[in-house]
Amino acid sequence: MSTQPQQPEPPEGAVAEPGQEQDLPAPGTAEARGAGPEGPGPDAAGGPAGPGEKAEHAAALAELEDRWRRALADLENLRKRHARELERERAAERARTAAALLPVIDNLELALSHAGADPGSIVAGVRAVRDQAVDTLARLGYARQDETGVPFDPARHEVVGVVEDPDVAPGTVVQVLRPGYGETGNQLRPVAVAVAKRE
């Protein structure tokens, strides 16, 4: 009975000769994808995060949350500080305006105190106080406006009457019924006027 001679096993690390069969892993198996029989190695992409990596993510998230809370607190403090400063500015402006009117009140009281001794002097006193009040408003940025003979300007004038005047062009201010104070864009009130019209 004849027997086939057995091929000797190649030494470790030797390259198989062409035609020699090798045990290759089947396509699609873990061995074919580069993983050993025990599963993917520790460096395989997409593997579950280790405890150290999870701790780093948690620390980064906590730091971002802390920064976010600090930013919100800073914004709220800025809003409150701005509101306090705005209220202080408003109070200071009211005080400046009131202080500017105090001399007017003082002079009115002075004129009234002399009215009994010399009734005729009260007219001159009231006129002087009026002039002082007008000057105070001008220094506050609201100059008196009472011009006549100028074209009607809807930004400055308020028409309260119309008159026929053949000597002036239509739409001309011929009478001021109530003076205004302030310039265009910064008015306390417009000038109440009567304007000319065509016959």
Short mmCIF file of N, CA, C and O in Angstrom, two decimals, residues 16-76:
data_model
loop_
_atom_site.label_atom_id
_atom_site.label_comp_id
_atom_site.label_asym_id
_atom_site.label_seq_id
_atom_site.Cartn_x
_atom_site.Cartn_y
_atom_site.Cartn_z
N ALA A 16 5.30 31.46 1.76
CA ALA A 16 4.78 30.28 1.07
C ALA A 16 5.06 30.39 -0.40
O ALA A 16 5.01 31.47 -0.99
N GLU A 17 5.36 29.28 -0.99
CA GLU A 17 5.64 29.26 -2.42
C GLU A 17 4.35 29.37 -3.20
O GLU A 17 3.27 29.04 -2.70
N PRO A 18 4.44 29.90 -4.46
CA PRO A 18 3.23 29.99 -5.28
C PRO A 18 2.59 28.62 -5.44
O PRO A 18 3.27 27.63 -5.66
N GLY A 19 1.24 28.62 -5.36
CA GLY A 19 0.51 27.38 -5.50
C GLY A 19 0.30 26.69 -4.19
O GLY A 19 -0.47 25.73 -4.13
N GLN A 20 1.05 27.13 -3.16
CA GLN A 20 0.87 26.47 -1.88
C GLN A 20 -0.34 27.06 -1.19
O GLN A 20 -0.50 28.26 -1.11
N GLU A 21 -1.25 26.31 -0.71
CA GLU A 21 -2.49 26.76 -0.09
C GLU A 21 -2.20 27.34 1.27
O GLU A 21 -1.35 26.87 2.00
N GLN A 22 -2.94 28.44 1.58
CA GLN A 22 -2.86 29.07 2.89
C GLN A 22 -4.25 29.15 3.48
O GLN A 22 -5.25 29.20 2.76
N ASP A 23 -4.30 29.19 4.78
CA ASP A 23 -5.59 29.34 5.47
C ASP A 23 -5.90 30.83 5.59
O ASP A 23 -5.35 31.54 6.43
N LEU A 24 -6.76 31.37 4.65
CA LEU A 24 -7.13 32.78 4.65
C LEU A 24 -8.49 32.94 5.31
O LEU A 24 -9.36 32.09 5.18
N PRO A 25 -8.70 34.08 5.99
CA PRO A 25 -10.01 34.28 6.62
C PRO A 25 -11.08 34.54 5.58
O PRO A 25 -10.81 35.11 4.52
N ALA A 26 -12.27 34.13 5.89
CA ALA A 26 -13.39 34.34 4.97
C ALA A 26 -13.76 35.81 4.93
O ALA A 26 -13.66 36.51 5.93
N PRO A 27 -14.17 36.30 3.74
CA PRO A 27 -14.55 37.72 3.63
C PRO A 27 -15.69 38.05 4.60
O PRO A 27 -16.63 37.28 4.76
N GLY A 28 -15.61 39.26 5.20
CA GLY A 28 -16.68 39.70 6.09
C GLY A 28 -16.51 39.31 7.52
O GLY A 28 -17.27 39.75 8.39
N THR A 29 -15.53 38.44 7.82
CA THR A 29 -15.34 38.01 9.19
C THR A 29 -14.50 39.04 9.94
O THR A 29 -13.90 39.93 9.34
N ALA A 30 -14.50 38.92 11.27
CA ALA A 30 -13.72 39.84 12.09
C ALA A 30 -12.25 39.76 11.77
O ALA A 30 -11.53 40.76 11.77
N GLU A 31 -11.76 38.53 11.47
CA GLU A 31 -10.36 38.37 11.13
C GLU A 31 -10.01 39.09 9.85
O GLU A 31 -8.92 39.65 9.70
N ALA A 32 -10.96 39.12 8.86
CA ALA A 32 -10.71 39.80 7.59
C ALA A 32 -10.65 41.32 7.77
O ALA A 32 -9.98 42.02 7.03
N ARG A 33 -11.36 41.86 8.76
CA ARG A 33 -11.36 43.31 9.01
C ARG A 33 -10.18 43.75 9.84
O ARG A 33 -10.06 44.92 10.19
N GLY A 34 -9.33 42.84 10.21
CA GLY A 34 -8.14 43.20 10.96
C GLY A 34 -8.28 42.98 12.44
O GLY A 34 -7.38 43.33 13.19
N ALA A 35 -9.40 42.46 12.88
CA ALA A 35 -9.58 42.22 14.30
C ALA A 35 -9.18 40.82 14.63
O ALA A 35 -9.35 39.89 13.84
N GLY A 36 -8.65 40.62 15.75
CA GLY A 36 -8.26 39.30 16.18
C GLY A 36 -9.45 38.49 16.63
O GLY A 36 -10.59 38.97 16.64
N PRO A 37 -9.23 37.30 17.01
CA PRO A 37 -10.34 36.45 17.44
C PRO A 37 -11.00 36.96 18.71
O PRO A 37 -12.13 36.59 19.01
N GLU A 38 -10.31 37.83 19.44
CA GLU A 38 -10.89 38.33 20.68
C GLU A 38 -11.70 39.60 20.46
O GLU A 38 -12.19 40.20 21.41
N GLY A 39 -11.88 40.08 19.16
CA GLY A 39 -12.64 41.30 18.90
C GLY A 39 -11.69 42.43 18.55
O GLY A 39 -10.48 42.27 18.47
N PRO A 40 -12.23 43.63 18.31
CA PRO A 40 -11.39 44.77 17.91
C PRO A 40 -10.46 45.17 19.02
O PRO A 40 -10.75 45.02 20.20
N GLY A 41 -9.30 45.68 18.61
CA GLY A 41 -8.29 46.09 19.56
C GLY A 41 -8.67 47.38 20.27
O GLY A 41 -9.65 48.05 19.93
N PRO A 42 -7.85 47.74 21.21
CA PRO A 42 -8.18 48.95 21.97
C PRO A 42 -8.09 50.22 21.15
O PRO A 42 -8.68 51.22 21.52
N ASP A 43 -7.35 50.21 20.01
CA ASP A 43 -7.20 51.41 19.19
C ASP A 43 -8.17 51.47 18.03
O ASP A 43 -8.05 52.31 17.16
N ALA A 44 -9.14 50.54 17.95
CA ALA A 44 -10.08 50.52 16.83
C ALA A 44 -10.95 51.76 16.87
O ALA A 44 -11.43 52.16 17.93
N ALA A 45 -11.16 52.39 15.68
CA ALA A 45 -11.97 53.61 15.61
C ALA A 45 -13.42 53.29 15.92
O ALA A 45 -13.95 52.28 15.50
N GLY A 46 -14.09 54.24 16.60
CA GLY A 46 -15.51 54.07 16.88
C GLY A 46 -15.79 53.21 18.08
O GLY A 46 -16.94 52.88 18.35
N GLY A 47 -14.79 52.83 18.79
CA GLY A 47 -15.01 52.00 19.96
C GLY A 47 -15.57 52.81 21.11
O GLY A 47 -15.54 54.05 21.11
N PRO A 48 -16.09 52.21 22.12
CA PRO A 48 -16.65 52.93 23.27
C PRO A 48 -15.56 53.69 24.00
O PRO A 48 -14.42 53.27 24.10
N ALA A 49 -15.96 54.93 24.49
CA ALA A 49 -15.00 55.77 25.20
C ALA A 49 -14.66 55.16 26.54
O ALA A 49 -15.50 54.61 27.23
N GLY A 50 -13.41 55.30 26.87
CA GLY A 50 -12.96 54.79 28.15
C GLY A 50 -13.32 55.73 29.28
O GLY A 50 -13.78 56.85 29.07
N PRO A 51 -13.10 55.32 30.51
CA PRO A 51 -13.43 56.16 31.66
C PRO A 51 -12.68 57.50 31.64
O PRO A 51 -13.24 58.53 32.01
N GLY A 52 -11.46 57.53 31.21
CA GLY A 52 -10.70 58.77 31.17
C GLY A 52 -11.28 59.77 30.19
O GLY A 52 -11.37 60.97 30.47
N GLU A 53 -11.68 59.29 28.99
CA GLU A 53 -12.25 60.17 27.99
C GLU A 53 -13.59 60.73 28.44
O GLU A 53 -13.91 61.90 28.22
N LYS A 54 -14.38 59.91 29.10
CA LYS A 54 -15.67 60.38 29.62
C LYS A 54 -15.45 61.47 30.67
O LYS A 54 -16.19 62.46 30.73
N ALA A 55 -14.47 61.31 31.49
CA ALA A 55 -14.18 62.32 32.51
C ALA A 55 -13.76 63.63 31.88
O ALA A 55 -14.13 64.71 32.34
N GLU A 56 -12.97 63.57 30.79
CA GLU A 56 -12.56 64.79 30.10
C GLU A 56 -13.75 65.50 29.49
O GLU A 56 -13.86 66.73 29.56
N HIS A 57 -14.67 64.75 28.87
CA HIS A 57 -15.87 65.35 28.29
C HIS A 57 -16.72 66.02 29.37
O HIS A 57 -17.24 67.12 29.17
N ALA A 58 -16.88 65.37 30.49
CA ALA A 58 -17.68 65.93 31.58
C ALA A 58 -17.04 67.20 32.11
O ALA A 58 -17.73 68.19 32.41
N ALA A 59 -15.71 67.23 32.23
CA ALA A 59 -15.03 68.41 32.73
C ALA A 59 -15.17 69.58 31.74
O ALA A 59 -15.39 70.73 32.15
N ALA A 60 -15.05 69.29 30.43
CA ALA A 60 -15.20 70.35 29.43
C ALA A 60 -16.62 70.91 29.43
O ALA A 60 -16.82 72.12 29.33
N LEU A 61 -17.61 70.03 29.57
CA LEU A 61 -19.00 70.47 29.61
C LEU A 61 -19.26 71.33 30.85
O LEU A 61 -19.94 72.36 30.78
N ALA A 62 -18.71 70.93 31.97
CA ALA A 62 -18.89 71.71 33.20
C ALA A 62 -18.25 73.09 33.07
O ALA A 62 -18.79 74.09 33.54
N GLU A 63 -17.09 73.16 32.41
CA GLU A 63 -16.42 74.45 32.23
C GLU A 63 -17.23 75.36 31.33
O GLU A 63 -17.37 76.57 31.60
N LEU A 64 -17.79 74.82 30.24
CA LEU A 64 -18.62 75.63 29.35
C LEU A 64 -19.87 76.13 30.06
O LEU A 64 -20.28 77.28 29.88
N GLU A 65 -20.47 75.28 30.86
CA GLU A 65 -21.66 75.70 31.60
C GLU A 65 -21.33 76.80 32.61
O GLU A 65 -22.09 77.75 32.78
N ASP A 66 -20.16 76.68 33.24
CA ASP A 66 -19.75 77.70 34.20
C ASP A 66 -19.52 79.04 33.49
O ASP A 66 -19.92 80.10 33.99
N ARG A 67 -18.88 78.99 32.31
CA ARG A 67 -18.66 80.23 31.56
C ARG A 67 -19.99 80.86 31.14
O ARG A 67 -20.15 82.08 31.17
N TRP A 68 -20.93 80.03 30.72
CA TRP A 68 -22.24 80.53 30.29
C TRP A 68 -22.95 81.22 31.44
O TRP A 68 -23.52 82.31 31.29
N ARG A 69 -22.92 80.62 32.63
CA ARG A 69 -23.57 81.22 33.79
C ARG A 69 -22.89 82.53 34.19
O ARG A 69 -23.55 83.50 34.57
N ARG A 70 -21.56 82.58 34.09
CA ARG A 70 -20.85 83.81 34.41
C ARG A 70 -21.21 84.93 33.42
O ARG A 70 -21.36 86.10 33.80
N ALA A 71 -21.33 84.57 32.13
CA ALA A 71 -21.69 85.56 31.13
C ALA A 71 -23.09 86.11 31.38
O ALA A 71 -23.34 87.32 31.25
N LEU A 72 -24.03 85.25 31.76
CA LEU A 72 -25.38 85.71 32.07
C LEU A 72 -25.36 86.64 33.29
O LEU A 72 -26.06 87.66 33.31
N ALA A 73 -24.58 86.30 34.29
CA ALA A 73 -24.50 87.15 35.48
C ALA A 73 -23.89 88.51 35.15
O ALA A 73 -24.36 89.55 35.62
N ASP A 74 -22.84 88.52 34.31
CA ASP A 74 -22.23 89.78 33.91
C ASP A 74 -23.21 90.66 33.14
O ASP A 74 -23.26 91.88 33.32
N LEU A 75 -23.99 90.04 32.25
CA LEU A 75 -24.97 90.79 31.47
C LEU A 75 -26.05 91.39 32.37
O LEU A 75 -26.46 92.54 32.18
N GLU A 76 -26.51 90.65 33.34
CA GLU A 76 -27.53 91.15 34.25
C GLU A 76 -26.98 92.30 35.10
O GLU A 76 -27.66 93.31 35.32
#
